[in-house]
Amino acid sequence: MTADPGTDLVAEADAAYSRVVLDPARYTAAAGEIVELARRTGNDEALIAGLRALAWTRHAILDNETAKSLLDQAARLATRNGLHRRLGEVLLTRSVALQELGRYPAATRDLRRAANLVSSHQRPELLMQLAILDHNAGRVLAAARQYRLVLAEPACPPVIWVKAANNLSYAQTQLGRPQAALAYLDRAASLASELGPMLSAVIENSRAWSSFHAGRFTESLRGFEEAGRLYTAAGLPLGEHYLDYTDALAELRLLDEAAAVARLAAADLERHGARLMAAEARLRCARLALALGDTGSARADARSAPCVTSGGSAAPLGRRGPSSPPWRRALSWTVSPPWRYADSVTRRPHCIVSAYGPTRWRLIWLPGGRRWPRTSGGGRGAT
C-alpha cells in the first residue's frame, strides 16, 4: 500500500478495521501494511487502530492467542498516550478474543472498563458483548433479552444488527423455538448479503442448523452444503461448520458420512491451532468410530485429543476432579456411540461470536440416560 503524505493514516486504520470485520481474508494484507506504516511514521493512534484490525484477522482464523497479544500491545499504547476512546475500542475487541480462549473473568473486566470509555455509537456492540457473556454462562433467556435490546437500538450498525440477529436465532433454537429463529435469520440474510461474504456464510450455516431442529432435514443438509461453499469462498476456517454438519449427519444415522466430516473438522481445527475445538472434534471422531465398530481408531482418536485449559496449556484427557472447571470435565474422555441430541447451554470454553455469534453448547444423550456436553459453532456466531 502506498500512502500519500496527506493521507490521514488514522482514518485509513479505522477503515481497515471496518473492512476486516466484514471480509478478513481479503483485507488482512492491508491491515498488516497499515501497522508497518504506522510504526515507521511513529503514529501511535494509527498503530493502535491498525493493531486492532490485524488482531481481528487473526481472530477470524481462530488464532486468538495472537489476536490477544496484538491487542495487549494496542492497549498499552492507548494507555501510555492517554487515548481513552481508543482504549475502550481495544478492550471491546480483546473481550472477544478472551471469551474464545475461555477467559471469561478477564473478558468481563475488559467490558466493564470499556463501558466507561467507548463512545455512544459503540453502545450496540458493547450491549451485544455483554449478551454474549450471558449466553456463554448459560443464561440464555437473559442473553435473548439483551440481543433484542441491541436490535432495537436506533443507531445499531448493520453489521452488529446481523450478528445480534444471528445470536438471537441461536438462543431461540436452544429454547426450542427454531421457527422463530428462522424468521430472524431470514431478515438477517438479505442484509448480510449486502455486507460481505463472511456474514452470509455465518447466516447460511445458522439457518441450516435451525432448519434441522425445525424438522426440515433435507433443507438443512442442502443448507450445510451451501454454507461450506460460502465459508470456502470467504476464506474462513471450516472446522466449526464441519462440527455442526457432523451433528446433523449423526442425528440422521448417516454415521459413515458423519465420521468423514468429523475428521475434516479435526484436521481443519488442528491446522488453525484451535486446540480446544480440535479436541472436541477428535472426541467426535472417536465416538463415531466406535459406533461404526472401529475400536482401534476410536481409541487412537480419543488419546490424541488434548485437553486445553483456559490458560492455554495442554493436559491429557481423562483427568477429572471436582476442582476442574465445568468445560474441562465436559471434555473428559468417554467414548460412546451417538444417540440423540438435545439442546442445552452451559459454560463453554470458547466463544461464539468473535467474528460471528455465540457458539452453541449441546448435550449429547447417550444410552442409559448419560449426557456428555459439547460445544459447536454452527458456522460461528457473531461478536
Coordinates of C-alpha atoms in Angstrom, one line a residue:
M1 CA 0.0 0.0 0.0
T2 CA 1.4 3.4 -0.9
A3 CA 0.4 6.3 1.3
D4 CA 0.1 9.8 0.1
P5 CA 1.8 12.2 2.6
G6 CA -1.5 13.9 3.1
T7 CA -3.4 10.7 3.8
D8 CA -5.0 10.6 7.2
L9 CA -3.4 7.3 8.4
V10 CA -5.7 7.1 11.5
A11 CA -8.7 7.2 9.2
E12 CA -7.1 4.5 7.0
A13 CA -6.6 2.3 10.0
D14 CA -10.2 2.8 11.1
A15 CA -11.3 1.9 7.6
A16 CA -9.1 -1.2 7.7
Y17 CA -10.9 -2.4 10.9
S18 CA -14.3 -1.9 9.3
R19 CA -13.2 -3.9 6.3
V20 CA -11.6 -6.8 8.1
V21 CA -14.7 -7.2 10.2
L22 CA -16.7 -7.9 7.0
D23 CA -14.1 -9.6 4.9
P24 CA -11.0 -10.6 6.9
A25 CA -9.4 -12.8 4.2
R26 CA -9.5 -10.0 1.6
Y27 CA -8.1 -7.2 3.8
T28 CA -5.5 -9.0 6.0
A29 CA -2.6 -7.8 4.0
A30 CA -3.8 -4.2 4.0
A31 CA -4.2 -4.3 7.8
G32 CA -0.6 -5.5 8.1
E33 CA 0.7 -2.8 5.9
I34 CA -1.0 -0.1 7.9
V35 CA 0.6 -1.4 11.1
E36 CA 4.0 -1.3 9.5
L37 CA 3.5 2.2 8.1
A38 CA 2.2 3.5 11.4
R39 CA 5.3 2.0 13.2
R40 CA 7.7 3.7 10.6
T41 CA 6.0 7.1 10.9
G42 CA 5.6 6.9 14.7
N43 CA 1.8 7.5 14.5
D44 CA 0.7 5.8 17.7
E45 CA -3.0 6.3 17.3
A46 CA -2.9 4.8 13.8
L47 CA -0.9 1.9 15.2
I48 CA -3.5 1.2 17.9
A49 CA -6.3 1.1 15.3
G50 CA -4.1 -0.9 12.9
L51 CA -3.2 -3.5 15.6
R52 CA -6.9 -3.8 16.4
A53 CA -7.6 -4.5 12.7
L54 CA -4.8 -7.0 12.4
A55 CA -5.9 -8.8 15.6
W56 CA -9.4 -9.3 14.1
T57 CA -7.9 -11.0 11.1
R58 CA -6.1 -13.5 13.5
H59 CA -9.3 -14.0 15.4
A60 CA -11.2 -14.8 12.2
I61 CA -8.9 -17.7 11.6
L62 CA -9.2 -18.9 15.3
D63 CA -5.8 -17.7 16.3
N64 CA -7.0 -15.9 19.4
E65 CA -3.7 -16.1 21.2
T66 CA -2.0 -14.0 18.6
A67 CA -5.1 -11.7 18.5
K68 CA -4.8 -11.1 22.2
S69 CA -1.1 -10.4 22.0
L70 CA -1.7 -7.8 19.3
L71 CA -4.5 -6.2 21.4
D72 CA -2.3 -6.2 24.5
Q73 CA 0.2 -4.1 22.6
A74 CA -2.6 -1.8 21.5
A75 CA -4.0 -1.4 25.0
R76 CA -0.5 -0.5 26.4
L77 CA -0.1 2.1 23.7
A78 CA -3.5 3.6 24.2
T79 CA -2.9 3.8 28.0
R80 CA 0.5 5.4 27.6
N81 CA -0.8 8.0 25.3
G82 CA -4.0 8.8 27.2
L83 CA -6.2 7.8 24.3
H84 CA -9.2 6.7 26.3
R85 CA -11.7 6.2 23.5
R86 CA -9.1 4.0 21.6
L87 CA -8.5 2.0 24.7
G88 CA -12.2 1.4 25.0
E89 CA -12.3 0.1 21.4
V90 CA -9.4 -2.2 22.0
L91 CA -10.9 -3.6 25.2
L92 CA -14.2 -4.3 23.3
T93 CA -12.3 -6.3 20.7
R94 CA -10.0 -8.0 23.3
S95 CA -13.0 -9.2 25.2
V96 CA -13.9 -11.3 22.1
A97 CA -10.6 -13.0 21.9
L98 CA -10.6 -13.6 25.7
Q99 CA -14.1 -15.2 25.5
E100 CA -12.9 -17.5 22.7
L101 CA -9.9 -18.5 24.9
G102 CA -12.3 -19.3 27.7
R103 CA -11.1 -16.5 29.9
Y104 CA -14.4 -15.1 30.9
P105 CA -13.5 -13.2 34.1
A106 CA -10.8 -11.3 32.1
A107 CA -13.4 -10.6 29.3
T108 CA -15.8 -9.3 31.8
R109 CA -13.2 -6.9 33.3
D110 CA -12.5 -5.6 29.8
L111 CA -16.1 -5.0 29.0
R112 CA -16.7 -3.2 32.4
R113 CA -13.7 -0.9 31.7
A114 CA -14.8 -0.3 28.1
A115 CA -18.3 0.7 29.2
N116 CA -16.9 3.9 30.7
L117 CA -14.6 4.7 27.7
V118 CA -16.4 4.0 24.4
S119 CA -18.5 6.5 22.5
S120 CA -22.2 6.3 22.3
H121 CA -22.2 4.9 18.8
Q122 CA -20.4 1.8 20.1
R123 CA -23.2 1.1 22.7
P124 CA -24.8 -1.6 20.5
E125 CA -21.5 -3.5 20.2
L126 CA -21.0 -3.2 24.0
L127 CA -24.5 -4.5 24.7
M128 CA -24.0 -7.4 22.4
Q129 CA -20.7 -8.4 24.0
L130 CA -22.5 -8.4 27.4
A131 CA -25.2 -10.5 25.9
I132 CA -22.6 -13.0 24.7
L133 CA -21.2 -13.3 28.3
D134 CA -24.7 -14.2 29.5
H135 CA -25.1 -16.7 26.6
N136 CA -21.7 -18.3 27.4
A137 CA -22.6 -18.6 31.1
G138 CA -25.9 -20.5 30.2
R139 CA -28.2 -17.6 30.8
V140 CA -30.0 -18.0 27.5
L141 CA -33.2 -16.1 28.4
A142 CA -31.1 -13.1 29.7
A143 CA -29.0 -13.2 26.6
A144 CA -32.0 -13.3 24.3
R145 CA -33.4 -10.2 26.0
Q146 CA -30.1 -8.4 25.6
Y147 CA -29.9 -9.3 21.9
R148 CA -33.4 -7.8 21.4
L149 CA -32.2 -4.6 23.0
V150 CA -29.3 -4.5 20.5
L151 CA -31.7 -5.0 17.6
A152 CA -34.0 -2.2 19.0
E153 CA -31.1 0.3 19.2
P154 CA -32.0 3.1 16.7
A155 CA -28.3 3.6 15.7
C156 CA -27.4 -0.1 15.6
P157 CA -24.9 -0.5 12.7
P158 CA -26.0 -3.1 10.1
V159 CA -23.1 -5.5 10.9
I160 CA -24.0 -5.5 14.6
W161 CA -27.6 -6.0 13.8
V162 CA -26.9 -9.1 11.7
K163 CA -24.6 -10.6 14.3
A164 CA -27.2 -9.9 17.1
A165 CA -30.0 -11.5 15.0
N166 CA -27.7 -14.5 14.3
N167 CA -27.0 -14.9 18.0
L168 CA -30.7 -14.4 18.9
S169 CA -31.6 -17.2 16.5
Y170 CA -29.1 -19.5 18.3
A171 CA -30.8 -18.7 21.6
Q172 CA -34.3 -19.2 20.1
T173 CA -33.3 -22.6 18.7
Q174 CA -31.8 -23.6 22.1
L175 CA -35.0 -22.6 23.8
G176 CA -37.0 -24.9 21.4
R177 CA -38.2 -22.2 19.1
P178 CA -36.5 -23.0 15.8
Q179 CA -39.3 -21.4 13.7
A180 CA -38.8 -18.1 15.5
A181 CA -35.1 -18.5 14.9
L182 CA -35.6 -18.9 11.2
A183 CA -37.7 -15.8 11.0
Y184 CA -34.7 -13.7 12.4
L185 CA -32.3 -15.4 10.0
D186 CA -34.5 -14.7 7.0
R187 CA -34.4 -11.0 7.9
A188 CA -30.7 -11.1 8.6
A189 CA -29.8 -13.0 5.3
S190 CA -30.8 -10.2 3.0
L191 CA -28.9 -7.6 5.0
A192 CA -25.8 -9.9 5.3
S193 CA -25.7 -10.3 1.5
E194 CA -25.0 -6.6 1.3
L195 CA -22.3 -6.6 3.9
G196 CA -19.8 -9.2 2.7
P197 CA -19.1 -13.0 2.3
M198 CA -18.3 -13.8 5.9
L199 CA -21.7 -12.9 7.3
S200 CA -23.5 -14.6 4.5
A201 CA -21.7 -17.8 5.3
V202 CA -22.5 -17.5 9.0
I203 CA -26.1 -16.9 8.4
E204 CA -26.5 -19.7 6.0
N205 CA -24.9 -22.1 8.4
S206 CA -27.1 -20.9 11.2
R207 CA -30.1 -21.3 9.0
A208 CA -29.1 -24.9 8.2
W209 CA -28.7 -25.6 12.0
S210 CA -32.1 -24.1 12.9
S211 CA -33.8 -25.8 9.9
F212 CA -32.6 -29.2 11.2
H213 CA -34.1 -28.5 14.6
A214 CA -37.3 -27.4 12.9
G215 CA -37.5 -30.9 11.3
R216 CA -36.6 -29.6 7.8
F217 CA -33.9 -32.2 7.3
T218 CA -33.5 -32.1 3.5
E219 CA -33.4 -28.3 3.5
S220 CA -30.9 -28.4 6.4
L221 CA -28.5 -30.7 4.6
R222 CA -28.6 -28.6 1.5
G223 CA -28.0 -25.5 3.7
F224 CA -24.9 -27.1 5.2
E225 CA -23.5 -27.8 1.8
E226 CA -24.1 -24.2 0.7
A227 CA -22.7 -22.9 3.9
G228 CA -19.5 -24.9 3.3
R229 CA -19.2 -23.3 -0.2
L230 CA -19.7 -19.8 1.3
Y231 CA -17.1 -20.4 4.0
T232 CA -14.6 -21.5 1.5
A233 CA -15.3 -18.5 -0.7
A234 CA -14.9 -16.2 2.2
G235 CA -11.6 -17.7 3.2
L236 CA -12.8 -18.8 6.6
P237 CA -11.9 -21.9 8.6
L238 CA -14.4 -24.7 8.1
G239 CA -13.9 -26.6 11.4
E240 CA -16.9 -25.3 13.3
H241 CA -19.1 -25.6 10.2
Y242 CA -18.0 -29.2 9.9
L243 CA -18.8 -29.9 13.6
D244 CA -22.4 -28.7 13.1
Y245 CA -22.7 -30.7 9.9
T246 CA -21.4 -33.8 11.7
D247 CA -24.1 -33.5 14.3
A248 CA -26.8 -33.3 11.7
L249 CA -25.5 -36.3 9.8
A250 CA -25.1 -38.3 13.0
E251 CA -28.6 -37.5 14.1
L252 CA -29.9 -38.9 10.8
R253 CA -27.8 -42.0 11.5
L254 CA -25.6 -41.4 8.5
L255 CA -22.6 -42.5 10.5
D256 CA -20.1 -43.1 7.8
E257 CA -20.7 -39.6 6.4
A258 CA -20.7 -38.0 9.8
A259 CA -17.3 -39.7 10.6
A260 CA -15.8 -38.4 7.4
V261 CA -16.9 -34.8 8.1
A262 CA -15.8 -35.1 11.7
R263 CA -12.3 -35.9 10.5
L264 CA -12.4 -32.9 8.2
A265 CA -13.3 -30.8 11.3
A266 CA -10.4 -32.1 13.3
A267 CA -7.9 -31.6 10.6
D268 CA -9.1 -28.0 9.9
L269 CA -9.1 -27.0 13.6
E270 CA -5.7 -28.6 14.2
R271 CA -4.3 -26.7 11.2
H272 CA -5.6 -23.4 12.6
G273 CA -4.3 -24.1 16.1
A274 CA -7.7 -24.1 17.7
R275 CA -6.7 -26.8 20.2
L276 CA -9.8 -26.9 22.3
M277 CA -12.2 -27.3 19.4
A278 CA -9.8 -29.7 17.8
A279 CA -10.0 -31.9 20.9
E280 CA -13.8 -31.8 20.6
A281 CA -13.6 -32.8 17.0
R282 CA -11.2 -35.7 17.8
L283 CA -13.6 -36.9 20.5
R284 CA -16.4 -36.8 18.0
C285 CA -14.3 -38.9 15.6
A286 CA -13.7 -41.4 18.4
R287 CA -17.4 -41.7 19.2
L288 CA -18.4 -42.2 15.6
A289 CA -15.6 -44.7 15.0
L290 CA -16.8 -46.7 18.0
A291 CA -20.4 -46.6 16.8
L292 CA -19.1 -48.0 13.5
G293 CA -17.2 -50.8 15.3
D294 CA -13.7 -49.4 14.7
T295 CA -12.4 -49.6 18.2
G296 CA -8.8 -49.1 17.2
S297 CA -9.5 -45.8 15.5
A298 CA -11.8 -44.8 18.4
R299 CA -9.0 -45.4 20.9
A300 CA -6.4 -43.5 18.8
D301 CA -8.6 -40.5 18.3
A302 CA -9.5 -40.3 22.0
R303 CA -5.9 -40.5 23.0
S304 CA -4.8 -37.9 20.5
A305 CA -7.4 -35.3 21.7
P306 CA -5.6 -32.8 24.0
C307 CA -7.4 -31.0 26.8
V308 CA -6.7 -27.3 26.7
T309 CA -7.2 -25.3 29.8
S310 CA -8.4 -21.7 29.7
G311 CA -4.9 -20.6 30.2
G312 CA -3.8 -22.3 27.0
S313 CA -1.8 -25.2 28.5
A314 CA -2.4 -28.7 27.4
A315 CA -3.2 -31.6 29.7
P316 CA -4.2 -35.2 28.9
L317 CA -7.9 -36.0 28.6
G318 CA -9.5 -38.1 31.2
R319 CA -8.1 -36.1 34.2
R320 CA -11.2 -35.4 36.1
G321 CA -11.9 -34.0 39.5
P322 CA -14.3 -31.7 41.4
S323 CA -11.8 -28.9 41.2
S324 CA -11.6 -28.9 37.4
P325 CA -13.7 -26.3 35.6
P326 CA -17.0 -27.5 34.1
W327 CA -15.9 -27.2 30.5
R328 CA -12.9 -29.4 31.2
R329 CA -14.9 -32.0 32.9
A330 CA -17.2 -31.9 29.9
L331 CA -14.3 -32.9 27.7
S332 CA -13.2 -35.8 29.9
W333 CA -12.7 -38.9 27.8
T334 CA -15.6 -41.1 27.3
V335 CA -16.3 -42.9 24.1
S336 CA -20.0 -43.8 23.4
P337 CA -22.0 -44.0 20.2
P338 CA -24.1 -41.1 19.2
W339 CA -27.7 -41.4 20.3
R340 CA -29.8 -38.4 20.0
Y341 CA -29.1 -34.7 20.5
A342 CA -30.8 -32.2 22.7
D343 CA -30.0 -28.5 23.0
S344 CA -28.8 -27.2 26.3
V345 CA -26.5 -24.4 27.4
T346 CA -23.7 -24.5 30.0
R347 CA -20.3 -22.9 30.4
R348 CA -18.2 -23.4 27.4
P349 CA -14.5 -22.9 26.8
H350 CA -14.5 -20.9 23.6
C351 CA -16.7 -18.2 22.5
I352 CA -19.1 -17.8 19.8
V353 CA -19.3 -14.5 18.5
S354 CA -16.0 -13.2 17.9
A355 CA -16.4 -12.5 14.4
Y356 CA -19.8 -14.1 14.2
G357 CA -22.1 -15.2 17.0
P358 CA -22.2 -17.5 20.1
T359 CA -21.0 -21.0 19.9
R360 CA -23.7 -23.4 21.0
W361 CA -23.5 -26.0 23.7
R362 CA -25.3 -29.2 23.2
L363 CA -25.9 -32.2 25.3
I364 CA -25.4 -35.5 23.6
W365 CA -27.7 -38.1 25.1
L366 CA -26.2 -41.5 25.4
P367 CA -27.7 -44.9 26.1
G368 CA -28.6 -45.2 29.8
G369 CA -29.5 -41.6 30.2
R370 CA -25.9 -40.3 30.5
R371 CA -25.1 -37.0 29.0
W372 CA -22.0 -35.5 27.5
P373 CA -21.9 -31.8 26.9
R374 CA -20.2 -30.4 23.9
T375 CA -19.8 -27.2 22.0
S376 CA -20.3 -26.5 18.4
G377 CA -20.2 -23.3 16.4
G378 CA -22.8 -23.6 13.8
G379 CA -20.8 -21.6 11.4
R380 CA -19.6 -19.4 14.1
G381 CA -21.5 -16.8 15.9
A382 CA -21.1 -13.1 16.0
T383 CA -19.3 -10.8 18.3

